[in-house]
XYZ file of C-alpha atoms in Angstrom:
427
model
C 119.231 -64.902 -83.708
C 121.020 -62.051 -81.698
C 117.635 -59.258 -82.621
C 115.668 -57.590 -80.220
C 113.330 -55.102 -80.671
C 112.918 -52.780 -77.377
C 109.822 -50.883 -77.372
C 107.208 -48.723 -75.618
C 104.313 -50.874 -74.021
C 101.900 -48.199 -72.582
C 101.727 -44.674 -74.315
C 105.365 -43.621 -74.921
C 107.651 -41.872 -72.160
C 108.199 -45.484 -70.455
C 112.044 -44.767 -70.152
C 113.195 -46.812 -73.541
C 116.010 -44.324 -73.620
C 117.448 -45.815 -70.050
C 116.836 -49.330 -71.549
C 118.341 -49.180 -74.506
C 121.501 -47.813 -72.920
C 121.257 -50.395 -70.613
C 121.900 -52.859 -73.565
C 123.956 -50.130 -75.759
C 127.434 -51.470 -74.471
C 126.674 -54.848 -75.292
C 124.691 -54.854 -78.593
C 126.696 -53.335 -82.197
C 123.922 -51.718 -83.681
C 121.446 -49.795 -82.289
C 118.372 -48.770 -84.847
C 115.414 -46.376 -85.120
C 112.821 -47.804 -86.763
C 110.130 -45.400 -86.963
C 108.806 -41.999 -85.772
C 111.079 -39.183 -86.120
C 111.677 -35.700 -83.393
C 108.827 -36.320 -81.993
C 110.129 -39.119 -80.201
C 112.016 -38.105 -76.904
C 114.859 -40.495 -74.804
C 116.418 -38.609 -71.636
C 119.571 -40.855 -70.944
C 121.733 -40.518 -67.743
C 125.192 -40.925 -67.525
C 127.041 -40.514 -64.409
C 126.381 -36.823 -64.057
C 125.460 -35.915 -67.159
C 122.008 -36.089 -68.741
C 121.520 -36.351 -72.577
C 118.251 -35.355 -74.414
C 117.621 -37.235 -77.377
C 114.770 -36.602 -79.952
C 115.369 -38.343 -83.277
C 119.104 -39.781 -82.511
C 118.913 -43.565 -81.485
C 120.493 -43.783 -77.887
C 123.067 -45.933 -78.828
C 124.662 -43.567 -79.889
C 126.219 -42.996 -76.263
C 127.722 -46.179 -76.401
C 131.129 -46.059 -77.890
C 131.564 -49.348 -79.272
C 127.406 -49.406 -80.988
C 126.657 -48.383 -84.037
C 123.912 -46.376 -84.231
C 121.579 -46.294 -87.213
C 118.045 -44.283 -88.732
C 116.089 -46.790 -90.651
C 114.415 -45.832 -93.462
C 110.759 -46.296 -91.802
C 112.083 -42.867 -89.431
C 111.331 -39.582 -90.884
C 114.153 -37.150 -90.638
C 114.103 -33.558 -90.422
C 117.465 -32.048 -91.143
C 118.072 -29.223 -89.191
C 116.918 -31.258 -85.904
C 119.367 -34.062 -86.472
C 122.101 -31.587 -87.345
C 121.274 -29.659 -84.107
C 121.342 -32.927 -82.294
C 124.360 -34.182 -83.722
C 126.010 -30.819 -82.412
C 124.976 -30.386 -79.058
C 126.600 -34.251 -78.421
C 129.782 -33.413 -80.658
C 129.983 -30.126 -78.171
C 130.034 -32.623 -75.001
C 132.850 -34.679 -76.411
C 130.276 -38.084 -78.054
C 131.430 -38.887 -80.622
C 128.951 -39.381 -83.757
C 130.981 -40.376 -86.921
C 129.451 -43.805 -86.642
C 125.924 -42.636 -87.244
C 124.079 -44.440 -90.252
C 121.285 -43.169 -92.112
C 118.907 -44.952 -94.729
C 118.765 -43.587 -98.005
C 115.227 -44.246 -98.166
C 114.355 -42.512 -94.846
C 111.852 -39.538 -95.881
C 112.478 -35.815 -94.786
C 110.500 -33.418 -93.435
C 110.033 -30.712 -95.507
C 109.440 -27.285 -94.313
C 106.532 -27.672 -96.096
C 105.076 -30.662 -93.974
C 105.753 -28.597 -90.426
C 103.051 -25.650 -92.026
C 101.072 -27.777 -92.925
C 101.026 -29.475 -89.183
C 101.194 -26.355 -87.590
C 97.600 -24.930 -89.622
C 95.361 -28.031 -89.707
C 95.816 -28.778 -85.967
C 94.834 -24.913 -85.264
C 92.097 -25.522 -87.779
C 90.542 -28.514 -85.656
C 90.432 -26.419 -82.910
C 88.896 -28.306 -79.970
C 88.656 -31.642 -82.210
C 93.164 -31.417 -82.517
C 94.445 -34.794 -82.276
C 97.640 -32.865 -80.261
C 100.443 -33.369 -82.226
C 103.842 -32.641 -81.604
C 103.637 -29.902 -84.779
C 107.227 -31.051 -85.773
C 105.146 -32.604 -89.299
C 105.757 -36.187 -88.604
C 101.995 -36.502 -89.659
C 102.517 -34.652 -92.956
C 105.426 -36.018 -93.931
C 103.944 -40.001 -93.709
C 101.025 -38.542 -95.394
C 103.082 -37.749 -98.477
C 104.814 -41.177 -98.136
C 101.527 -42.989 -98.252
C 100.599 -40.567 -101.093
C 104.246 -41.049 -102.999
C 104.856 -37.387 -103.069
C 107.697 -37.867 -100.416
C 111.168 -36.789 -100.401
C 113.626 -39.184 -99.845
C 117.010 -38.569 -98.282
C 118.225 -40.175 -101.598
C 116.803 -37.118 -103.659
C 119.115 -34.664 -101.736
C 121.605 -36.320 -104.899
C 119.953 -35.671 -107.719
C 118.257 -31.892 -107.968
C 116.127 -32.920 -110.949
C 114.548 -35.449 -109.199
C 114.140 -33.426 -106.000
C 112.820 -30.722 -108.021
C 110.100 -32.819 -109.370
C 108.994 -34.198 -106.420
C 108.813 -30.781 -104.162
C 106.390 -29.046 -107.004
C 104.585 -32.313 -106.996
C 104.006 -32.514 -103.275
C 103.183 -28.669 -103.372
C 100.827 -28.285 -106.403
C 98.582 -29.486 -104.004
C 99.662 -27.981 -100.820
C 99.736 -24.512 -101.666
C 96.024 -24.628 -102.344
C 95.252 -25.731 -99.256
C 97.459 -23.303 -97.865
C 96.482 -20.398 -99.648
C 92.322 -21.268 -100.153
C 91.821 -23.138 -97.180
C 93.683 -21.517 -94.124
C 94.645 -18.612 -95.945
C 98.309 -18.317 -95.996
C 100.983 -17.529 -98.849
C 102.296 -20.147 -101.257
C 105.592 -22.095 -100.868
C 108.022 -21.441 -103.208
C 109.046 -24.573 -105.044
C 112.908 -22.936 -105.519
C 113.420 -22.012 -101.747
C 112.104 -25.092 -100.354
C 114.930 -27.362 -103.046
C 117.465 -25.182 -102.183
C 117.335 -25.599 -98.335
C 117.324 -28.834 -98.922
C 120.167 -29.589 -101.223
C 121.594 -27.181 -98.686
C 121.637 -30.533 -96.562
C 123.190 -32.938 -98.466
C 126.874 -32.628 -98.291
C 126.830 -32.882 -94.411
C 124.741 -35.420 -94.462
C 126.342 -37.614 -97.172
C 128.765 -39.434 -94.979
C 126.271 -41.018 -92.708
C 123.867 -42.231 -95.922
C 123.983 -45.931 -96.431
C 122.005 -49.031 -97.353
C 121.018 -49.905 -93.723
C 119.025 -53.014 -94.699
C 122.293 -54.755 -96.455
C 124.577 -53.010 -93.480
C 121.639 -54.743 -90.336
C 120.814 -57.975 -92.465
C 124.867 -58.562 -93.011
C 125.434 -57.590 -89.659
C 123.046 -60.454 -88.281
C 124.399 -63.401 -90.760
C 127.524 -62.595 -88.983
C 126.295 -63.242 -85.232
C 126.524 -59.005 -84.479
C 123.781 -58.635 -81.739
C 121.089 -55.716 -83.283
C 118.573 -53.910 -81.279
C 115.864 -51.924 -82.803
C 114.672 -48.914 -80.849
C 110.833 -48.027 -80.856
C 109.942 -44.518 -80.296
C 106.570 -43.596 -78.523
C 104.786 -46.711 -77.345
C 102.166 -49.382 -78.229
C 99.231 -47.390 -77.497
C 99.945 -44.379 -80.208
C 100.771 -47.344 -82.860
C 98.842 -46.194 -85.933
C 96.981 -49.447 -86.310
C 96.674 -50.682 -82.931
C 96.750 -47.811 -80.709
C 93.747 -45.587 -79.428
C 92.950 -44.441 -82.620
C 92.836 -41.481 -83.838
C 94.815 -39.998 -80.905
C 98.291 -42.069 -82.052
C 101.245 -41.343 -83.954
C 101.750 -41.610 -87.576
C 103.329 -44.407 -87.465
C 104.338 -48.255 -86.514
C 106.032 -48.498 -82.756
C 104.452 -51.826 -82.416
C 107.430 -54.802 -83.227
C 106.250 -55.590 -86.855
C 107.686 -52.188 -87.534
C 110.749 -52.751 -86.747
C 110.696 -55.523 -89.888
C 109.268 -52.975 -92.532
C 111.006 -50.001 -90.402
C 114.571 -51.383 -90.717
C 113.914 -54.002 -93.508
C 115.139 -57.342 -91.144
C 112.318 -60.223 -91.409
C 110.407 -61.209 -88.540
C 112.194 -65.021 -88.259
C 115.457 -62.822 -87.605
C 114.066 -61.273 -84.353
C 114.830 -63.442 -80.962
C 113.497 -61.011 -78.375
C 110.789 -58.237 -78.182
C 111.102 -56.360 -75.019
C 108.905 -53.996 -73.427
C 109.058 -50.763 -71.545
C 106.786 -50.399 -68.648
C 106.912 -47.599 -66.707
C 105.544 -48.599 -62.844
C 102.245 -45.915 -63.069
C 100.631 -44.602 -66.275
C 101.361 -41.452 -68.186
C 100.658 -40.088 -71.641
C 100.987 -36.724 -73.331
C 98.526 -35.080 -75.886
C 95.096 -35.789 -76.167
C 92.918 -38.533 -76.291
C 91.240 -41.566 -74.062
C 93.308 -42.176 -70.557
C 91.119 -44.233 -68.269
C 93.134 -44.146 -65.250
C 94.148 -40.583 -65.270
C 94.353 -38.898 -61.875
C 93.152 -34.916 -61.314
C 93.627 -34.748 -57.853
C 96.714 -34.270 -55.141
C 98.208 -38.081 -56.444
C 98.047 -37.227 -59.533
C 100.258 -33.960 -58.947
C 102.572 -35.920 -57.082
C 103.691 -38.287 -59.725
C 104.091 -35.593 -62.047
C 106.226 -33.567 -59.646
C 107.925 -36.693 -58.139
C 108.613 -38.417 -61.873
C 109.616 -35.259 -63.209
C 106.698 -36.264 -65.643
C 107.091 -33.156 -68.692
C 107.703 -34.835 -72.047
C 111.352 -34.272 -73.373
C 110.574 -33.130 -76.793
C 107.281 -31.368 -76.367
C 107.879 -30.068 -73.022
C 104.224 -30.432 -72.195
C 103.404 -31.796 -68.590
C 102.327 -35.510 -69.020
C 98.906 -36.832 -67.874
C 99.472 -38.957 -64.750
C 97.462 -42.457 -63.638
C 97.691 -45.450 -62.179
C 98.956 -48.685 -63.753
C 96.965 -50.099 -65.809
C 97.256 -53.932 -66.240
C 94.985 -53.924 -69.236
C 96.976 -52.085 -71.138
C 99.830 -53.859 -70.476
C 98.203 -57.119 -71.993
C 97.152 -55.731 -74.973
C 100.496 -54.791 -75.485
C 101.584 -57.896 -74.634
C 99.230 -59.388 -77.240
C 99.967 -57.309 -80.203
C 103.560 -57.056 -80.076
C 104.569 -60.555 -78.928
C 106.777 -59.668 -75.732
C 109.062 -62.172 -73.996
C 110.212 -59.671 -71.158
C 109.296 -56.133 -69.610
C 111.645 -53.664 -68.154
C 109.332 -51.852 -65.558
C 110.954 -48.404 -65.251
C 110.539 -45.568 -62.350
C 109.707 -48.043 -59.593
C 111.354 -45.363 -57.253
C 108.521 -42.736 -57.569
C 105.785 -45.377 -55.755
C 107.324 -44.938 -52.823
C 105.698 -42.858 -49.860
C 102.074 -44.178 -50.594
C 100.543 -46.161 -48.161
C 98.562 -48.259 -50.607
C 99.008 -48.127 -54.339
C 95.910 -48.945 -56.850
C 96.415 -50.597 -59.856
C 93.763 -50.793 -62.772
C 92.888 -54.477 -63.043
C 89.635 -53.991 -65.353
C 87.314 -51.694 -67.084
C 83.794 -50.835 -66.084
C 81.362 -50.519 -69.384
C 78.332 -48.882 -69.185
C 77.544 -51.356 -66.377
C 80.150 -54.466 -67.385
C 83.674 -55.661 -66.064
C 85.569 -56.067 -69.292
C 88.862 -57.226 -68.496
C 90.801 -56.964 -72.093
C 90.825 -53.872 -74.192
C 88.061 -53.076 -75.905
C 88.187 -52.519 -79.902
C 85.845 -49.739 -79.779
C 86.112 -46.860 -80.159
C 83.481 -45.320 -78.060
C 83.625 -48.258 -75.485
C 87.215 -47.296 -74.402
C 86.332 -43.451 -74.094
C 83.450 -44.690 -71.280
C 86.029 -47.030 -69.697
C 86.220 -46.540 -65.578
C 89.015 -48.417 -64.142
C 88.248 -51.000 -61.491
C 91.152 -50.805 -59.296
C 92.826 -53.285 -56.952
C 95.165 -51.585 -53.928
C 98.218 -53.284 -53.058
C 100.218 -52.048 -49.925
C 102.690 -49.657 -50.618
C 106.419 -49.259 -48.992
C 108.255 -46.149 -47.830
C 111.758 -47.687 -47.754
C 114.530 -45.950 -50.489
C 114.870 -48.094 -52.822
C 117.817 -46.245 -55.202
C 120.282 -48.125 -54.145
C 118.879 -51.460 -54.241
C 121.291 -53.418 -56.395
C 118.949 -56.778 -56.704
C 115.466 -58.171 -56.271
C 115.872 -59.248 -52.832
C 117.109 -55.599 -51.706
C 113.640 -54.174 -52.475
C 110.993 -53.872 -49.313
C 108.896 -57.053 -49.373
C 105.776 -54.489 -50.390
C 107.903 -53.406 -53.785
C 108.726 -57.073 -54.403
C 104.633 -57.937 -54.305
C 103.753 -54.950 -56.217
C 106.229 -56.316 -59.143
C 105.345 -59.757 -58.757
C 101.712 -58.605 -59.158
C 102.250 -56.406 -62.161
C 104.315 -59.073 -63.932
C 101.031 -61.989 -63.490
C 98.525 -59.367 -64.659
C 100.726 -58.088 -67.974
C 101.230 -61.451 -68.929
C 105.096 -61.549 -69.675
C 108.223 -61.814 -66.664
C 109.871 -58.544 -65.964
C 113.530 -58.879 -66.662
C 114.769 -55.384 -65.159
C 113.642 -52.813 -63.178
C 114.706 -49.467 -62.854
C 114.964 -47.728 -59.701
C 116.270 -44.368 -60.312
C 117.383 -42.366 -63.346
C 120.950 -43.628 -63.915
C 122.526 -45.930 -65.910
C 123.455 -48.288 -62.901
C 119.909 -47.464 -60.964
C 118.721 -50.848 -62.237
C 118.079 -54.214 -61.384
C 118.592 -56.780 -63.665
C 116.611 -60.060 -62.621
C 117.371 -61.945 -66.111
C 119.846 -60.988 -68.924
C 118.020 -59.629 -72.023
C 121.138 -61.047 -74.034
């Protein structure tokens, strides 16, 4: 079954975008299966360096399809901005695909993100404030717009002075702000649908036909295991499913179709917003991955929290989402240290706990118990296979790879498309 599902394994920002243009030329569809512009890929290609935020990254590859399934949440203007700034550098993006049944966000949803996270105050979750939240609340509640709607204005209409019957009082009782206008919000929307009409299709007959004829499909994960909605460090997550059993009800493929779940590892630890982080660093190392690994997130443009690997981590991710192979990314920025630690365990209020704990308040007292493996201070950018990294970058992968519990496949030692080594083929 030529699937795979390519996907975040720590906290998002692993480098997905470098893997899945790794595999772009090779696979014919590339799909986004959940999450929406608050998602961010930074792709290099020979010189040039692309910024993507809710476009999948196939869509660099000339000869991929790239496709939004209808478990991504779409805001309009974003796309269309997207979809410019790559049309103004000569990509060309007539192949795009949309699902119908991908939801939009609503200018509506983005106040509504915006006010409640000022509301909480010191208790914010730290969202992106783009209304991804929002907008898969008012799926869950069946009060969301569909790209579908954009085709019939009585149906649209319906559904926006649904969704904002109750919305406006919150807005206007609550946090004190005016009312939404039912009429302006439908017409900036239907405002949107004749540009956007020649990308809509039924993406889970285009993928599922696709497959029965031996094309080779690989679904795209935005953030990482760790914000999953059901299995990350809740309630500091994303709205959504970037574990690989959303990739099935984000794209609408079964699970017996999918041959290969890969995931993204980056070689330290780094998350952005707020929330539990148990090998975060505060001091002079911790400054120095940031600076060195150009750590600020790509849509948010907040600097990213900086740590250590963590091993346990990595085998809960493992675990939840079935892997078969990592790709451990930004092995380059490791080296200069004379010894490198790498969390192994947890300390508990006294106990080594060596998997991740399900509680809540157990994994917000987690202290990492660190091993140190010797560093290297070779370059290692132009190493074009295993055997031309230092014998001290070779251990510290062959450690990482028996603690996570799956074989890294590729590993990427620079920003660029061909900064990588590839150990085994993912296809």
């Amino acid at each position: 079954m030529p699937a795979l599902v390519l996907l975040g394994a720590q906290w998002g920002d692993e480098g997905k975008g470098k893997a899945t243009d790794l595999l772009g030329g090779s696979v014919d569809y590339v799909v986004r299966y959940q999450g929406g512009n608050n998602a961010g890929h930074t792709v290099v290609v020979g010189d040039q360096k692309y910024a993507l935020h809710l476009l999948p990254s196939g869509i660099l590859s000339p000869g991929c399809t790239p496709v939004i399934g209808n478990g991504v949440v779409v805001d309009p203007s974003v796309l269309f901005s997207e979809l410019n700034g790559l049309n103004d550098r000569g990509v060309d993006t007539s192949k795009l695909l949309i699902s119908g049944n991908a939801h939009i966000i609503t200018p509506y949803n983005v106040t509504v993100d915006k006010v409640t996270e000022r509301f909480l105050g010191k208790r914010k979750i730290g969202t992106t404030g783009r209304g991804i939240g929002p907008t898969y609340a008012d799926k869950i509640n069946r009060v969301g717009i569909r790209i579908q709607d954009l085709y019939d204005e009585s149906i649209l209409t319906q559904k926006v002075e649904a969704a904002l019957d109750g919305k406006n009082q919150l807005l206007t009782k609550v946090f004190n702000r005016r009312a939404i206008e039912v009429g302006q919000v439908v017409e900036e929307l239907l405002g949107y649908a004749d540009r956007l009409k020649p990308y809509v299709a039924d993406t889970v007959l285009v993928l599922n036909q696709a497959l029965e004829q031996d094309k080779v499909v690989l679904f795209e994960g935005g953030q990482g295991t760790l914000l999953d909605i059901d299995h990350g460090t809740y309630p500091f997550v994303t709205s959504s499913n970037p574990t690989a059993g959303g990739a099935c009800t984000g794209a609408g493929v079964g699970p017996t179709k999918i041959s290969r779940v890969i995931g993204i590892l980056k070689a330290y630890t780094t998350r952005v917003g707020s929330g539990p982080f148990p090998t975060e660093l505060f001091d002079e190392d911790g400054d120095a991955l940031r600076r060195i690994g150009g750590e600020r997130g790509v849509t948010t443009g907040r600097d990213r929290r900086c740590g250590w690997f963590d091993a346990v981590i990595a085998r809960y991710a493992t675990r939840v989402n079935g892997l078969t192979d990592f790709f451990l990314t930004k092995l380059d920025i490791l080296t200069g240290w004379e010894q490198i630690p790498v969390c192994v365990a947890y300390e508990i209020d006294g106990r080594r706990v060596e998997e991740l704990p399900y509680s809540q308040t157990d994994f917000h007292h987690a202290k990492p118990v660190y091993e140190y493996l010797p560093g290297w201070s070779e370059d290692i950018t132009k190493a074009k296979s295993f055997s031309d990294l230092p014998k001290n970058a070779q251990d510290y992968v062959k450690a990482l790879e028996e603690m996570s519990g799956a074989p890294i496949s590729a590993i990427g030692v620079g920003p660029g498309r061909d900064e990588t080594i590839e150990i085994n083929s993912f296809l």
